[in-house]
Tab-separated table of C-alpha atoms and ligand atoms in Angstrom:
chain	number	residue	atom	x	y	z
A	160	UNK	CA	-31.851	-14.261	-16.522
A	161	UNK	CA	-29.618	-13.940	-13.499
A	162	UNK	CA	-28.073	-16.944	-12.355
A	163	UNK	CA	-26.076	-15.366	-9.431
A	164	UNK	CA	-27.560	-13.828	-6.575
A	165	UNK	CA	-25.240	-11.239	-4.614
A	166	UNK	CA	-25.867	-10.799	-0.803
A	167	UNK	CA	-25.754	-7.000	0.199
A	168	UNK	CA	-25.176	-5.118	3.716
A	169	UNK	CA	-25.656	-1.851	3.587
A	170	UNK	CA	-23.332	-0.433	6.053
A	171	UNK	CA	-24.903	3.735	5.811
A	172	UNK	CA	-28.565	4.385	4.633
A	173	UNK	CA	-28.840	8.067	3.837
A	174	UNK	CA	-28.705	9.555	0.659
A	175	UNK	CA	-26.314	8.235	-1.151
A	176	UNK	CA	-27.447	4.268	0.014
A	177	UNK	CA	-31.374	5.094	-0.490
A	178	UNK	CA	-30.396	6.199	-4.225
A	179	UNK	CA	-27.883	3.262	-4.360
A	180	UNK	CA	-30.850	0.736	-3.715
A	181	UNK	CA	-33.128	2.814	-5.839
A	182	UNK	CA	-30.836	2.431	-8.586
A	183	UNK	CA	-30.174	-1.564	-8.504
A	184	UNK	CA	-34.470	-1.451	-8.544
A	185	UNK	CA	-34.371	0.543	-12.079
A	186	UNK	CA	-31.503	-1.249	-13.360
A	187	UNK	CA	-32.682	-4.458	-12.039
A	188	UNK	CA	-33.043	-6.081	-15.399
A	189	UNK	CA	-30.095	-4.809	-16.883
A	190	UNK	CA	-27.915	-6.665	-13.836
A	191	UNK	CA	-29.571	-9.647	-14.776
A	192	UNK	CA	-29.639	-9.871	-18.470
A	193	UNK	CA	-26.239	-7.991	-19.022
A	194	UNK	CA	-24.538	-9.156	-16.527
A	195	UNK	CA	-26.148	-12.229	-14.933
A	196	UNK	CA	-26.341	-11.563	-11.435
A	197	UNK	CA	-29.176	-10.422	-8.622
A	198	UNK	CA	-28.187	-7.985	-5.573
A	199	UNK	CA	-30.162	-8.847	-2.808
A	200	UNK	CA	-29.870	-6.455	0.268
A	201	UNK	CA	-29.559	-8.725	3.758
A	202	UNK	CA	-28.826	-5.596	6.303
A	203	UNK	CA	-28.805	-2.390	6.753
A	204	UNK	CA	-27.420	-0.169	9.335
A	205	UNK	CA	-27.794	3.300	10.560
A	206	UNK	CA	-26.752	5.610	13.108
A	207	UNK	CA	-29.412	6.914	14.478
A	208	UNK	CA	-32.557	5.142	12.871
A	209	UNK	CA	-31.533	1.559	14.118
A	210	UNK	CA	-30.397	-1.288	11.729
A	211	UNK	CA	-32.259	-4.288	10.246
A	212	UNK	CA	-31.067	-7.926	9.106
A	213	UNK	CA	-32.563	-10.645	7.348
A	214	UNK	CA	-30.713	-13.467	5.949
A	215	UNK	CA	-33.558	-14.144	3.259
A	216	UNK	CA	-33.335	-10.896	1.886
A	217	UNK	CA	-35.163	-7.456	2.679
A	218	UNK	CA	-37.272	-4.789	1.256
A	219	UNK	CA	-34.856	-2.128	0.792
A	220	UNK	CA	-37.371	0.308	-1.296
A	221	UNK	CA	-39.505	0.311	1.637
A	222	UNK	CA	-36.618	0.626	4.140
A	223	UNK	CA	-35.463	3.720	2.155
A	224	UNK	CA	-39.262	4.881	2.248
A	225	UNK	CA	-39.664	4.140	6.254
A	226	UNK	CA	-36.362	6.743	6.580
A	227	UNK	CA	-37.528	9.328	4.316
A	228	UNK	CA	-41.169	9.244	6.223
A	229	UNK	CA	-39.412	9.082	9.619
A	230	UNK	CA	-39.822	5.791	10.685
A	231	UNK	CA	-37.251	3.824	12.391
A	232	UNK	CA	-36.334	0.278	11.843
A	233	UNK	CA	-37.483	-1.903	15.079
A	234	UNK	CA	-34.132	-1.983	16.103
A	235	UNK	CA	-33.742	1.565	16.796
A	236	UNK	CA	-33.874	1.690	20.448
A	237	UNK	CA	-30.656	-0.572	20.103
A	238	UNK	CA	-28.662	2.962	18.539
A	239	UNK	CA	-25.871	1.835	16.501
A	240	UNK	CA	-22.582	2.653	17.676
A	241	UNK	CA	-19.516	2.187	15.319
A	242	UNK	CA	-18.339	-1.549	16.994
A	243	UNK	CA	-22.149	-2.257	16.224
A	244	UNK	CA	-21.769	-1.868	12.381
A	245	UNK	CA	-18.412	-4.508	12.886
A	246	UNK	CA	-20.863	-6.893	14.741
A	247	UNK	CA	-23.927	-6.427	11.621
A	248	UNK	CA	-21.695	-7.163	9.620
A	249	UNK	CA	-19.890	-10.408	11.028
A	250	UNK	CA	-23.474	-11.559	11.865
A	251	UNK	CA	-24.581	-10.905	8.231
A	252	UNK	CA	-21.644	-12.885	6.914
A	253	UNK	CA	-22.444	-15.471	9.257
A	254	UNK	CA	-26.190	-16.016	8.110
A	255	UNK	CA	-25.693	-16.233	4.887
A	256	UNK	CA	-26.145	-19.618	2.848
A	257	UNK	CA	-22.379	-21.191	2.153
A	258	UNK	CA	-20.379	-20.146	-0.320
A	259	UNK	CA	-22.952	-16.861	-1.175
A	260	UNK	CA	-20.666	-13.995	-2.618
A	261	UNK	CA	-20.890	-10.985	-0.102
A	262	UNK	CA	-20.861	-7.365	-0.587
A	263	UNK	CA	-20.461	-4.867	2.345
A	264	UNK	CA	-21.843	-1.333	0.502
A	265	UNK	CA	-20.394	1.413	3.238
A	266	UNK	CA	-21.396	4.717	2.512
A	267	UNK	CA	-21.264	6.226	6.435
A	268	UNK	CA	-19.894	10.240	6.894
A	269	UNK	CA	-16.811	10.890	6.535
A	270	UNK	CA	-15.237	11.246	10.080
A	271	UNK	CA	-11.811	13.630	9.124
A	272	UNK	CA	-10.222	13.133	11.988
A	273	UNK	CA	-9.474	9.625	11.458
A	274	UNK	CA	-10.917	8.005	8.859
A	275	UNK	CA	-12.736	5.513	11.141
A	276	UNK	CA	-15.635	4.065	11.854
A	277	UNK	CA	-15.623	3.302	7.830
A	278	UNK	CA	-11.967	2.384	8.136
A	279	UNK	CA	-12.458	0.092	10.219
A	280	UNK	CA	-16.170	-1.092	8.898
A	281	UNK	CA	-13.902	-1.964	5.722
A	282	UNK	CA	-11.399	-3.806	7.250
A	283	UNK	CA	-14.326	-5.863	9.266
A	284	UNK	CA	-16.367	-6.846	6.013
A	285	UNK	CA	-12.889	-7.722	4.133
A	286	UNK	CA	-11.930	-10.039	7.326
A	287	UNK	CA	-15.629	-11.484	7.176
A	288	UNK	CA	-15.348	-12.933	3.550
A	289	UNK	CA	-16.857	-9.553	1.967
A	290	UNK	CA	-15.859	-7.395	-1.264
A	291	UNK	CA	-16.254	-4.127	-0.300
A	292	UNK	CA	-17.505	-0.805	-2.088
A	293	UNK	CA	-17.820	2.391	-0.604
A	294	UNK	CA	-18.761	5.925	-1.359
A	295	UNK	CA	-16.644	7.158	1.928
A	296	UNK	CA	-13.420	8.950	0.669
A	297	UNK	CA	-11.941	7.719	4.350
A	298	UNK	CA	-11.141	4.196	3.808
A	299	UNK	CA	-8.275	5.500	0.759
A	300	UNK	CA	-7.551	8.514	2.151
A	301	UNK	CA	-6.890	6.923	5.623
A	302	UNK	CA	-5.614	3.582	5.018
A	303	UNK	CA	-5.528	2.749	1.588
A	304	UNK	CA	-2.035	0.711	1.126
A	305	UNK	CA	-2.984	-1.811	4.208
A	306	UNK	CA	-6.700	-2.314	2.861
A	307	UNK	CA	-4.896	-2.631	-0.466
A	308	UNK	CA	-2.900	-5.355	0.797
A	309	UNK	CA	-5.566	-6.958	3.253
A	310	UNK	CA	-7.968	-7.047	0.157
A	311	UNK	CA	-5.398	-8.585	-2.305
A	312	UNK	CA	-4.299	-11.483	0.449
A	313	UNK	CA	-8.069	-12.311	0.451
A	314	UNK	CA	-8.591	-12.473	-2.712
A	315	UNK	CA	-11.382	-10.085	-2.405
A	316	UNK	CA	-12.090	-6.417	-3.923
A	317	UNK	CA	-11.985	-2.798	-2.082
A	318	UNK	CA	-13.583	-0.225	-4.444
A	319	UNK	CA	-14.235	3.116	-3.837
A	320	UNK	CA	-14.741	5.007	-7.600
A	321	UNK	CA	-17.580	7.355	-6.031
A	322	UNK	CA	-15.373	8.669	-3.384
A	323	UNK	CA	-14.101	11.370	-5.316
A	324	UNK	CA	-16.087	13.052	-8.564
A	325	UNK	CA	-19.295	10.854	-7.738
A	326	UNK	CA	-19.518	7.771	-10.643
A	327	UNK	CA	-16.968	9.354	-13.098
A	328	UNK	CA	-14.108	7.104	-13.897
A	329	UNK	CA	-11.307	8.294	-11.926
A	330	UNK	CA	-9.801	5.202	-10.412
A	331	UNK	CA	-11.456	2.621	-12.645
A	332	UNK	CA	-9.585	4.728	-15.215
A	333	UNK	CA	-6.447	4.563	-13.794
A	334	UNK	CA	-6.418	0.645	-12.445
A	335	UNK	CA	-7.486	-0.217	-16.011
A	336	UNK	CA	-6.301	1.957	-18.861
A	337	UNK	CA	-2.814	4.249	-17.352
A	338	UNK	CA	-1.223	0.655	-16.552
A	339	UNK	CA	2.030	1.554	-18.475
A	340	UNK	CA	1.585	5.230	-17.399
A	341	UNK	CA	3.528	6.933	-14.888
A	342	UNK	CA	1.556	9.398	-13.080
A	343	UNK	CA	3.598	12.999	-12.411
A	344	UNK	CA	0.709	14.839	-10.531
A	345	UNK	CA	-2.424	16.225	-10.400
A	346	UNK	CA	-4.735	19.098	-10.507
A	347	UNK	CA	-8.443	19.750	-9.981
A	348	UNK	CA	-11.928	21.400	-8.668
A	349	UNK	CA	-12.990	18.034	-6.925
A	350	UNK	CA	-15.584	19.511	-4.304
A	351	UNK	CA	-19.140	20.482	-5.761
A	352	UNK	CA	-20.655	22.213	-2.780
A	353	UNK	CA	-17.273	25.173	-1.879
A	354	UNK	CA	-17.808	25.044	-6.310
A	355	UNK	CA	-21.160	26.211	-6.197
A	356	UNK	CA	-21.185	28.641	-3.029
A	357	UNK	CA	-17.978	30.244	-4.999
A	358	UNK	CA	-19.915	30.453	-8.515
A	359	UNK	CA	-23.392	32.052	-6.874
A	360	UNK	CA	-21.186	34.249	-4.934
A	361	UNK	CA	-19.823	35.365	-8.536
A	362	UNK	CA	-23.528	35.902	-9.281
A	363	UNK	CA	-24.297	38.115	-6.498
A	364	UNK	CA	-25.935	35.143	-4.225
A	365	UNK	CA	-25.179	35.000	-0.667
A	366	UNK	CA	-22.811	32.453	0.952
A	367	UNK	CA	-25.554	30.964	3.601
A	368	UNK	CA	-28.213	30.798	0.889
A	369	UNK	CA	-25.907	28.900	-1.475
A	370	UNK	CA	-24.856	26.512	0.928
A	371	UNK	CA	-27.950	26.110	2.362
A	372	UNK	CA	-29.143	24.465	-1.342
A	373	UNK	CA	-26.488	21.928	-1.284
A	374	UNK	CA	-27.406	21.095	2.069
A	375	UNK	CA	-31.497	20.530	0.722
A	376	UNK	CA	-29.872	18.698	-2.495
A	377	UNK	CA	-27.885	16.122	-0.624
A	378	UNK	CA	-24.937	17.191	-1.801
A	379	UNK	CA	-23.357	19.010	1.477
A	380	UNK	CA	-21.488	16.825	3.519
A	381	UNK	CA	-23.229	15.914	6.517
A	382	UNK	CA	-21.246	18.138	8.706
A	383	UNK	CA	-20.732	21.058	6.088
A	384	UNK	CA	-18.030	22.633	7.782
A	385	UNK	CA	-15.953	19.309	6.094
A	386	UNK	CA	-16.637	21.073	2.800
A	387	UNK	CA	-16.401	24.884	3.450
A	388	UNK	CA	-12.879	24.054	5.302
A	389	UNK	CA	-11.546	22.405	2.252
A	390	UNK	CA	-11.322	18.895	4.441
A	391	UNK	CA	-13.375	17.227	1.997
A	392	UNK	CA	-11.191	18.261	-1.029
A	393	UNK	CA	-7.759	17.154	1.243
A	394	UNK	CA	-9.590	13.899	2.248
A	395	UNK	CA	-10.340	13.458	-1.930
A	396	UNK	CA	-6.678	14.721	-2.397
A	397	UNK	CA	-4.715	12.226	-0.126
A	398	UNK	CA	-6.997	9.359	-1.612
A	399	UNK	CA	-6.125	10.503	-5.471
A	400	UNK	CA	-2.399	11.116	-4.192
A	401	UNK	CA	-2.584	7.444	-2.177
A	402	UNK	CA	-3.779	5.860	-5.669
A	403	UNK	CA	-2.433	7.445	-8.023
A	404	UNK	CA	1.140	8.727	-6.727
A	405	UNK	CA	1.681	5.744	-3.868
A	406	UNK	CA	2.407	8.794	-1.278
A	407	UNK	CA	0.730	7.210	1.843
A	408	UNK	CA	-0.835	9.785	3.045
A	409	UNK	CA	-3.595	11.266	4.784
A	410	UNK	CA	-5.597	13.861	4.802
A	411	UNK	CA	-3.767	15.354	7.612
A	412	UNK	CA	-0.725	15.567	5.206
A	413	UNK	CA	-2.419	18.145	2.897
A	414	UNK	CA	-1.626	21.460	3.150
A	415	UNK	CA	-4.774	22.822	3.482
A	416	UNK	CA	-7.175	26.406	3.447
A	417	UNK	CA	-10.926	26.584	2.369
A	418	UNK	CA	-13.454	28.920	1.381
A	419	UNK	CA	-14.193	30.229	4.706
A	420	UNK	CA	-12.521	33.362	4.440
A	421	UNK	CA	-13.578	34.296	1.376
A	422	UNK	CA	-15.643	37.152	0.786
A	423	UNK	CA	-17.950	38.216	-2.029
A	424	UNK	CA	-15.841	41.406	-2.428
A	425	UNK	CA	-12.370	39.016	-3.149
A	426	UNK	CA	-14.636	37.314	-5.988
A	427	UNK	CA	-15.763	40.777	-7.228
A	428	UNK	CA	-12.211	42.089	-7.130
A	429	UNK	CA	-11.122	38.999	-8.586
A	430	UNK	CA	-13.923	39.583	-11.410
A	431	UNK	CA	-12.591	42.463	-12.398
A	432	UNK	CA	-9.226	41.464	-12.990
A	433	UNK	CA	-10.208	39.178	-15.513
A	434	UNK	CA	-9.587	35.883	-12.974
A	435	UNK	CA	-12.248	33.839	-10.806
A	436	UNK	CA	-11.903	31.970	-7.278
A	437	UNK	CA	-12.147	28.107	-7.208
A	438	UNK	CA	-10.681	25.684	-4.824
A	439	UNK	CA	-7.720	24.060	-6.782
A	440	UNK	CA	-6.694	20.777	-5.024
A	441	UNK	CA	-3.375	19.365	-6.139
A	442	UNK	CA	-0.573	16.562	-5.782
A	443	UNK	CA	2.409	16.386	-7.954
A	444	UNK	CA	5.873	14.227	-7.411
A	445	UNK	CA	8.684	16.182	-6.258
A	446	UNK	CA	12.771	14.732	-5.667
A	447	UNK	CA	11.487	14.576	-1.796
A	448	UNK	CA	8.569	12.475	-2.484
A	449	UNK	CA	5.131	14.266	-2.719
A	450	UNK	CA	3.026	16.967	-2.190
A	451	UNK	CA	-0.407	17.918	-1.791
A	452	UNK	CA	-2.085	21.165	-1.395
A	453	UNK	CA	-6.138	22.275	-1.218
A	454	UNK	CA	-6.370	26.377	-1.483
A	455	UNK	CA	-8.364	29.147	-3.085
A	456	UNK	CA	-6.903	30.189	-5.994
A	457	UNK	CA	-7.563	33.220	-8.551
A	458	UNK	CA	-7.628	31.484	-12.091
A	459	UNK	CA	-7.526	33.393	-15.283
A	460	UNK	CA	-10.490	32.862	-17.481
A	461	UNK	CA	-8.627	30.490	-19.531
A	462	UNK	CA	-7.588	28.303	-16.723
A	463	UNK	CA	-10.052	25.012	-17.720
A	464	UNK	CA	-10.799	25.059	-14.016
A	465	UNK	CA	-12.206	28.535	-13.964
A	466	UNK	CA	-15.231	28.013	-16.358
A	467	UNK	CA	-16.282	25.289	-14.073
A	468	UNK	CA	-19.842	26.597	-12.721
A	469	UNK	CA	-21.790	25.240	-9.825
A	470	UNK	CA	-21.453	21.067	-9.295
A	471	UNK	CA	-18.895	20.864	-12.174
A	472	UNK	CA	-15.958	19.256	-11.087
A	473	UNK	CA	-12.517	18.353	-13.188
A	474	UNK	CA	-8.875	16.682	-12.848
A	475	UNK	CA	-6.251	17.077	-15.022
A	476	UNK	CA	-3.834	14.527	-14.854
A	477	UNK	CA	-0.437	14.982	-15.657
A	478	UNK	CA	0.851	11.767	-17.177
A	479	UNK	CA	4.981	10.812	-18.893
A	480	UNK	CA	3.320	9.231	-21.985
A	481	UNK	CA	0.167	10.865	-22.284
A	482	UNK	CA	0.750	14.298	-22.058
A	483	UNK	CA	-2.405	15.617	-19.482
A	484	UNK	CA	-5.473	14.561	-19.243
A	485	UNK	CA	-8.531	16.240	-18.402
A	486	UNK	CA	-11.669	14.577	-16.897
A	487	UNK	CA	-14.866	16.711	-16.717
A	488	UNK	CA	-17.583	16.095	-14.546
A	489	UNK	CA	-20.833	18.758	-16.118
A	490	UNK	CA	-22.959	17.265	-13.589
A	491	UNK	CA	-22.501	16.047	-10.083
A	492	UNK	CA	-24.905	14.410	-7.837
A	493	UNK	CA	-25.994	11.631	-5.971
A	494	UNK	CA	-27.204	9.781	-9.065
A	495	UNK	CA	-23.603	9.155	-10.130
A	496	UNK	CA	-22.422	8.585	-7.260
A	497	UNK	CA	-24.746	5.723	-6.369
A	498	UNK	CA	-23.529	4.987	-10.239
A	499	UNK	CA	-20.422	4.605	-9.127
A	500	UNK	CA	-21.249	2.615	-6.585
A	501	UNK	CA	-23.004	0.384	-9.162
A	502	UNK	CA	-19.884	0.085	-11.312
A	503	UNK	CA	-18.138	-1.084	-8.489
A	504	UNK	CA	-20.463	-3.772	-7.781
A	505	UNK	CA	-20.741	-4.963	-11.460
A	506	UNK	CA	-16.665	-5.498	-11.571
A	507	UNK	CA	-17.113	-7.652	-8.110
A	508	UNK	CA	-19.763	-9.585	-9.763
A	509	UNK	CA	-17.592	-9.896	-13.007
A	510	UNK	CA	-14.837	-11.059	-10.135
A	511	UNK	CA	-17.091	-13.747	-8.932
A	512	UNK	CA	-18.327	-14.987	-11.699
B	740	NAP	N1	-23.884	13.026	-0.953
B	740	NAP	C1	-23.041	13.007	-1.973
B	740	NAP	O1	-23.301	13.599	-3.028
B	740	NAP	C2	-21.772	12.188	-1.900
B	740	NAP	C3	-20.948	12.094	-3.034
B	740	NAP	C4	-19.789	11.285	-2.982
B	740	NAP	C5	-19.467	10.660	-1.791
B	740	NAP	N2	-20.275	10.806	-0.680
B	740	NAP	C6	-19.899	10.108	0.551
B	740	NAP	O2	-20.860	9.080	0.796
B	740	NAP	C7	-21.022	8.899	2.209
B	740	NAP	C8	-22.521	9.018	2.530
B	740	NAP	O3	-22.989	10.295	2.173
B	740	NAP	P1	-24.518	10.668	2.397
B	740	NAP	O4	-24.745	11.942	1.692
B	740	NAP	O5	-25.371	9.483	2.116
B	740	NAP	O6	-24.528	10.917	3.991
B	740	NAP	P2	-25.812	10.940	4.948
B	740	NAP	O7	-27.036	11.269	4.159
B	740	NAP	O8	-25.454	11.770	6.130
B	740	NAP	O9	-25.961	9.409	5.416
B	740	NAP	C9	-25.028	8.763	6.243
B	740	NAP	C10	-25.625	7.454	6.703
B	740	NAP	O10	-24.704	6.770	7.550
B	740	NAP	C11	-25.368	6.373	8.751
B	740	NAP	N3	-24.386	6.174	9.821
B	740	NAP	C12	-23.731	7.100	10.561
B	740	NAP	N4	-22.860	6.473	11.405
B	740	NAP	C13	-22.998	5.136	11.202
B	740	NAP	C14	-22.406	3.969	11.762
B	740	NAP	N5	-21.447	4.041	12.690
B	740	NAP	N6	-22.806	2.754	11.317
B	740	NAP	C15	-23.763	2.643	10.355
B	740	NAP	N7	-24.341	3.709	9.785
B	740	NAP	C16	-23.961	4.946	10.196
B	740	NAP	C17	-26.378	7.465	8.964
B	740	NAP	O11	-27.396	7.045	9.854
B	740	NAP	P3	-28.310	8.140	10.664
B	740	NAP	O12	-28.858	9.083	9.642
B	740	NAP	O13	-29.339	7.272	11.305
B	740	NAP	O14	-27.369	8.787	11.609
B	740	NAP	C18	-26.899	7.604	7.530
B	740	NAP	O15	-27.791	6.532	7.249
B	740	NAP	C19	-20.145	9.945	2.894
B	740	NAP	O16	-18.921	9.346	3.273
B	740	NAP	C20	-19.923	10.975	1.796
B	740	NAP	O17	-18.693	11.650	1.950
B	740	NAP	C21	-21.415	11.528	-0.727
């Protein structure tokens, strides 16, 4: 039975935060008798479809429904604008009983220019008494070092394991089993949508109608020219290369080219050659420091990264003591990556507890 109950503001309510909240309903009874605790969601903000707070708790399965049918919360004529999310969540924090752990769940878009409004969302929720998970690869791509630091002086958590390969344990890895392990570089196929317009364009599919699917799965960013330009693989790629190589970067730092160029005749000529196309992001230490690079690459066939199809995603992580090591993703989606949003939260509980 839980004995803790775990105040939530969901700072983003679109795909990835409607499957979040439908995932704490089925694993409801796990939270509790595993791990002794209750999330109970207090706000939730939008852009567009207003944003809704109540201190005693709120329907979130219904809020998610009231989205998905069109309906706005009563709040929407009230639009909110990035500064408004800082305010939700200070007043949030503010109504809650004393001494009530606090978790600000931000899963907004990425914006690539600067990493903000989630930047600064995270920095708001940490300076408000909140742990903080997020889905949004901007927060450690943009600023990871000072919310690093301005978590740590807290005393509070910053998570973010769904920002890059959805739930798999990338940086939960890292933090908690490569602690002796120097970290040389890495290597990987880290965005599923440019993955699957490159592998149906090795079937014979069309470019629009492949990314067109993504877009109906969920799985396209919400501006899809962040994918197709290889910005969301350089966003993923500063954030791995912030984490797991210190470089303090962003995703401006990454030399970068996407898919856009690409035609189905490269992939065909690539075919024949023996070799197929995928968008290889990489970091690796050099004597100057480090570097970073998101391009299209021909692999040969036995390149691990060329037999990844579709949402398959990998990194290989080149390690002093443990040689490389490879981390497959089969299948992507928005299930793990409200997963990993879930293992977050259960290693803030474990904090609190
Ligand atoms: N989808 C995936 O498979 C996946 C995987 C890993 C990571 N991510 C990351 O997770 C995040 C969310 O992705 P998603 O697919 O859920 O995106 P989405 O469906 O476009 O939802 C974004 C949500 O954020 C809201 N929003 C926009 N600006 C806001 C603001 N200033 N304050 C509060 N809310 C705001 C939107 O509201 P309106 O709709 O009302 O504008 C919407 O509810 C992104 O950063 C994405 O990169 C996604």
């Amino acid at each position: 039975v839980a004995d803790l109950t775990i105040d939530l503001a969901l700072i983003g309510f679109g795909h990835v935060g409607r499957r979040f909240v439908r995932l704490l309903e089925e694993r409801q009874a796990w939270l509790a008798g595993r791990y002794g605790f209750s999330p109970r969601v207090v706000a939730i903000a939008t852009g567009r479809h207003g944003h809704t707070i109540s201190p005693t708790g709120l329907d979130a399965l219904r809020a998610a429904d009231d989205i998905e049918q069109g309906r706005d919360f009563d709040s929407c004529e009230r639009r909110v604008k990035p500064a408004d999310s800082e305010r939700i969540i200070r007043a949030a924090a503010a109504a809650r009983p004393t001494g009530r752990p606090f978790v600000v769940v931000e899963t907004t878009p990425l914006d690539i220019a600067t990493g903000r409004p989630a930047v600064d969302h995270v920095r708001a929720a940490l300076e408000a008494g909140a742990h903080v998970i997020t889905a949004n690869k901007g927060p450690a791509a943009f600023a990871y070092r000072e919310l690093t630091e301005l978590a740590d002086s807290l005393g509070l958590l910053f998570r973010f394991e769904s920002a890059v390969m959805d739930g798999i344990p990338l940086f939960n890895m890292a933090r908690e089993t490569l602690k002796a392990v120097r970290v040389n570089g890495f290597r990987g196929v880290v965005n599923s949508t440019t993955n699957h317009i490159l592998s149906a364009m090795d079937k014979g599919e069309a470019y629009d109608a492949a990314l067109a699917e993504m877009q109906t799965a969920g799985i396209a960013e919400t501006d899809p020219s962040l994918d197709v330009d290889g910005w969301d693989a350089a966003a993923k790629t500063a954030a791995l290369a912030n984490v797991l190589l210190d470089a303090g970067i962003t995703p401006h730092d990454v030399t970068r080219r996407g898919i856009a160029a690409i035609t189905s005749a490269d992939i065909r000529s690539a075919r024949d050659r023996g070799r197929r196309v995928k968008l290889v992001a990489s970091g690796a230490r050099t004597a100057g420091g480090v570097t970073t690079k998101v391009a299209p690459e021909e692999l040969p066939t036995e390149d691990h990264l060329a037999r990844l199809d579709g949402m398959a995603n990998a990194l290989e992580i080149s390690t002093d003591l443990l040689g490389t090591i490879v981390v497959t993703q089969l299948e992507g989606g928005l299930t793990q990556t409200a997963y990993g949003l879930l293992s977050d939260l259960i290693e803030v509980a474990g904090r609190i507890k």
